[in-house]
XYZ file of C-alpha atoms in Angstrom:
302
model
C 136.122 -130.738 -55.336
C 133.493 -130.710 -58.017
C 130.405 -128.609 -58.383
C 126.882 -129.730 -59.176
C 126.456 -132.246 -61.975
C 124.257 -131.679 -65.001
C 121.129 -133.672 -65.887
C 122.894 -135.196 -68.882
C 125.353 -136.849 -66.515
C 122.727 -138.406 -64.311
C 119.096 -139.503 -64.354
C 116.469 -138.463 -66.887
C 114.737 -135.115 -66.381
C 111.447 -136.613 -65.182
C 113.174 -138.655 -62.461
C 115.158 -135.626 -61.334
C 112.008 -133.506 -61.086
C 110.276 -136.227 -59.058
C 113.303 -136.360 -56.761
C 113.129 -132.597 -56.268
C 109.413 -132.653 -55.462
C 109.754 -135.426 -52.886
C 112.636 -133.652 -51.179
C 110.836 -130.290 -51.298
C 107.755 -131.938 -49.771
C 109.779 -132.941 -46.701
C 111.000 -129.371 -46.199
C 107.465 -128.059 -46.697
C 106.078 -130.533 -44.154
C 108.533 -129.457 -41.463
C 107.820 -125.772 -42.155
C 104.093 -126.533 -41.913
C 104.642 -127.983 -38.443
C 106.628 -124.925 -37.349
C 103.904 -122.624 -38.675
C 101.142 -124.532 -36.880
C 103.050 -124.596 -33.578
C 103.904 -120.899 -33.930
C 100.274 -119.962 -34.508
C 99.230 -121.973 -31.460
C 101.849 -120.254 -29.303
C 100.410 -116.910 -30.407
C 96.876 -118.145 -29.686
C 98.031 -119.230 -26.198
C 99.356 -115.752 -25.444
C 102.998 -116.710 -25.829
C 102.864 -119.777 -23.599
C 105.120 -122.576 -24.840
C 104.430 -126.226 -24.067
C 107.218 -128.306 -22.579
C 107.827 -129.999 -25.955
C 106.718 -129.779 -29.574
C 105.373 -133.308 -29.217
C 102.992 -132.141 -26.489
C 101.135 -130.049 -29.062
C 99.578 -133.379 -30.080
C 97.003 -132.717 -27.357
C 95.665 -129.549 -28.976
C 94.705 -127.981 -32.304
C 98.145 -128.784 -33.784
C 97.469 -132.553 -33.627
C 96.437 -133.056 -37.268
C 99.447 -131.147 -38.609
C 101.813 -132.881 -36.160
C 100.657 -136.369 -37.145
C 100.372 -135.573 -40.853
C 103.830 -134.008 -41.006
C 105.570 -136.960 -39.395
C 103.710 -139.567 -41.441
C 104.397 -137.732 -44.714
C 108.044 -137.218 -43.785
C 108.412 -140.874 -42.839
C 107.012 -142.071 -46.172
C 109.290 -139.679 -48.064
C 112.382 -140.819 -46.142
C 111.646 -144.406 -47.112
C 110.987 -143.401 -50.730
C 114.197 -141.377 -51.113
C 117.108 -143.564 -52.165
C 120.366 -142.897 -50.369
C 123.926 -144.066 -50.826
C 124.416 -147.767 -50.087
C 124.707 -149.139 -47.480
C 124.703 -146.838 -44.450
C 122.609 -143.932 -45.755
C 119.988 -146.184 -47.361
C 119.482 -148.207 -44.179
C 119.412 -145.145 -41.906
C 116.862 -143.317 -44.088
C 114.566 -146.346 -44.224
C 114.689 -146.966 -40.481
C 114.167 -143.279 -39.671
C 111.195 -143.288 -42.028
C 109.722 -146.299 -40.230
C 110.074 -144.643 -36.827
C 108.505 -141.307 -37.803
C 104.881 -142.600 -37.707
C 105.515 -144.104 -34.261
C 106.583 -140.652 -33.048
C 103.375 -139.290 -34.575
C 100.906 -141.892 -33.307
C 102.218 -142.289 -29.746
C 102.191 -138.866 -28.067
C 104.526 -137.844 -25.302
C 102.962 -138.710 -21.921
C 101.608 -135.847 -19.807
C 102.611 -135.458 -16.131
C 100.012 -136.550 -13.583
C 99.769 -132.913 -12.470
C 97.681 -132.266 -15.609
C 94.848 -134.233 -14.017
C 94.430 -136.772 -16.840
C 96.184 -139.763 -15.262
C 94.782 -142.532 -13.113
C 95.628 -142.512 -9.425
C 99.218 -143.598 -8.812
C 100.511 -142.896 -12.328
C 103.292 -140.322 -12.681
C 102.848 -139.803 -16.424
C 100.260 -141.033 -18.884
C 98.405 -140.518 -22.140
C 94.955 -139.160 -21.352
C 92.164 -141.756 -21.417
C 90.312 -139.923 -24.193
C 93.331 -140.325 -26.484
C 94.138 -143.980 -25.727
C 91.683 -145.636 -28.167
C 93.053 -143.566 -31.050
C 96.670 -144.253 -30.096
C 96.142 -148.004 -29.781
C 94.146 -148.170 -33.016
C 96.754 -146.210 -34.984
C 99.747 -148.162 -33.669
C 98.026 -151.518 -34.241
C 97.145 -150.499 -37.808
C 100.708 -149.334 -38.452
C 102.191 -152.620 -37.242
C 99.650 -154.766 -39.088
C 100.080 -152.976 -42.435
C 103.838 -153.218 -42.017
C 103.735 -157.012 -42.303
C 102.413 -157.325 -45.903
C 104.691 -154.464 -46.966
C 107.731 -156.310 -45.597
C 106.585 -159.586 -47.165
C 106.181 -157.895 -50.549
C 109.581 -156.221 -50.230
C 111.308 -159.494 -49.346
C 109.513 -161.310 -52.181
C 110.728 -158.663 -54.635
C 114.323 -158.867 -53.381
C 114.428 -162.662 -53.375
C 113.091 -162.808 -56.934
C 115.602 -160.236 -58.148
C 118.124 -161.637 -60.597
C 120.835 -159.300 -59.313
C 121.628 -159.732 -55.576
C 121.741 -156.390 -53.794
C 123.523 -156.362 -50.441
C 122.364 -152.863 -49.469
C 118.695 -153.640 -50.061
C 118.891 -156.911 -48.161
C 120.600 -155.281 -45.187
C 118.066 -152.446 -45.221
C 115.164 -154.904 -45.262
C 116.758 -156.946 -42.498
C 117.018 -153.844 -40.331
C 113.433 -152.862 -41.126
C 112.210 -156.349 -40.246
C 114.038 -156.300 -36.914
C 112.578 -152.898 -36.012
C 109.082 -154.050 -37.013
C 109.410 -157.200 -34.879
C 110.655 -155.248 -31.862
C 107.735 -152.821 -31.913
C 105.207 -155.570 -32.706
C 106.351 -157.673 -29.741
C 106.558 -154.628 -27.462
C 103.060 -153.445 -28.390
C 101.080 -156.688 -28.732
C 102.767 -158.963 -26.193
C 104.565 -156.678 -23.765
C 103.033 -154.690 -20.894
C 101.029 -151.874 -22.476
C 101.860 -149.079 -19.995
C 105.653 -149.120 -20.603
C 105.002 -148.951 -24.339
C 102.675 -145.958 -24.017
C 105.051 -144.201 -21.621
C 108.280 -144.733 -23.571
C 107.601 -145.554 -27.242
C 107.499 -141.894 -28.262
C 110.873 -141.128 -26.706
C 112.543 -144.306 -27.990
C 111.281 -143.706 -31.526
C 112.039 -139.965 -31.543
C 115.592 -140.225 -30.187
C 116.345 -143.183 -32.480
C 114.920 -141.362 -35.504
C 117.045 -138.257 -34.962
C 120.102 -140.413 -34.225
C 119.627 -142.132 -37.584
C 119.280 -138.761 -39.312
C 122.517 -137.670 -37.636
C 124.173 -140.805 -39.072
C 122.915 -139.808 -42.533
C 124.361 -136.308 -42.130
C 127.713 -137.663 -40.939
C 127.835 -140.192 -43.777
C 127.282 -137.415 -46.312
C 130.066 -135.405 -44.696
C 132.387 -138.357 -45.260
C 131.318 -139.221 -48.805
C 130.588 -135.935 -50.582
C 133.097 -134.115 -52.755
C 130.822 -131.315 -54.006
C 131.085 -127.610 -53.249
C 129.024 -124.491 -53.793
C 130.086 -120.947 -54.600
C 129.578 -118.094 -52.116
C 130.894 -114.631 -52.960
C 133.307 -116.049 -55.500
C 134.679 -118.720 -53.169
C 133.946 -122.435 -53.051
C 132.541 -123.839 -49.802
C 132.587 -127.603 -49.332
C 129.327 -129.374 -48.544
C 131.481 -131.608 -46.382
C 132.093 -128.713 -43.974
C 128.392 -127.857 -43.834
C 127.437 -131.452 -43.084
C 130.115 -131.806 -40.418
C 128.828 -128.748 -38.576
C 125.224 -129.965 -38.756
C 126.193 -133.492 -37.639
C 128.162 -132.115 -34.680
C 125.303 -129.885 -33.537
C 122.837 -132.744 -33.900
C 125.060 -135.014 -31.803
C 125.267 -132.429 -29.010
C 121.495 -131.861 -29.096
C 120.765 -135.600 -29.058
C 123.106 -136.291 -26.155
C 121.523 -133.440 -24.205
C 118.026 -134.756 -24.943
C 119.008 -138.297 -23.951
C 120.607 -137.103 -20.707
C 117.504 -135.084 -19.869
C 115.214 -138.047 -20.635
C 117.211 -140.316 -18.329
C 117.742 -137.814 -15.502
C 114.501 -135.815 -15.354
C 111.799 -136.795 -12.825
C 108.821 -138.504 -14.459
C 106.268 -136.063 -13.030
C 108.199 -132.853 -13.642
C 107.388 -129.874 -15.830
C 110.411 -127.527 -15.940
C 109.993 -123.769 -16.024
C 112.197 -123.574 -19.130
C 110.932 -125.690 -22.075
C 114.267 -127.396 -22.699
C 112.744 -130.342 -24.607
C 110.836 -127.921 -26.854
C 114.073 -126.084 -27.620
C 116.006 -129.303 -28.305
C 113.269 -130.626 -30.599
C 113.102 -127.320 -32.446
C 116.890 -127.254 -32.869
C 116.943 -130.840 -34.179
C 114.133 -130.108 -36.643
C 115.904 -126.967 -37.855
C 119.185 -128.848 -38.270
C 117.396 -131.612 -40.154
C 115.768 -129.017 -42.418
C 119.111 -127.300 -42.992
C 120.744 -130.592 -43.968
C 117.862 -131.622 -46.189
C 117.903 -128.264 -47.955
C 121.680 -128.399 -48.448
C 121.565 -131.956 -49.805
C 118.653 -131.055 -52.101
C 120.677 -128.194 -53.543
C 123.770 -130.379 -53.818
C 121.963 -132.878 -56.043
C 119.471 -130.468 -57.634
C 120.727 -131.145 -61.165
C 122.067 -134.633 -60.589
C 119.171 -136.285 -58.807
C 120.443 -139.135 -56.678
C 124.048 -139.534 -55.520
C 126.004 -141.519 -58.106
C 126.345 -144.521 -55.780
C 122.571 -144.667 -55.407
C 122.150 -144.353 -59.181
C 124.481 -147.284 -59.787
C 122.615 -149.346 -57.205
C 119.273 -148.562 -58.875
C 120.622 -149.437 -62.329
C 122.052 -152.745 -61.082
C 118.638 -153.885 -59.819
C 116.712 -153.126 -63.011
């Protein structure tokens, strides 16, 4: 196992500093969300909503949306190892704004749903949700066109970039068809859950892939600890949390509000695990910048 590389072995100092700032911004965004939710719990006298996503309906909304949008953009901007990590980061980044713009539906017991509906997004929030999702899908089209134009014109074919763009295009098409041409109610009732579970699943893939590919270690009390072990533990815990969340989503009654906020706990655990991984990976490549595979891919496309 090797320890951290030095700047002389990798990218130039300016690129490394930019890499650090982008990665630090993701950690800061997640901590901002935790701080905002924590303050709201205190303001509510210790009452915890059934999920972190449900804080969209209160004072936390701006921080919730801003955090996910900023994190999504940063995930797309960060270059990962080809092919698996790069694709997973890009797709997770695309899904993050969907999680932000489409809130989790509220049970009919809250009094905001039309007669006969078990869960819904309150009528006062619908115009904003539909506007934001439509804008997201529409702006995605010229971005994809520009990306494809750049790749096609590239003199050096890049399999990882093409596969990543293909995946992004498929995801964009799926959500565009679902939103514009499918029944609207199923989209509003399920898009948040589909995007959120898929996003965390993709992050778990990134963590697992790093556990397989890394050979770095860090020193603790005079002993070397492999990053591979750290990533394996995080990936395993994320898998358990995701399977639990998926099972709950499938099995729970649509109009239920459990006494114990299990979804809140699962979301908090997944966010903490994501932050722990992101912090560990940032430290792993603090002096090196990008993983060497990603550096070689970037150099080959110049």
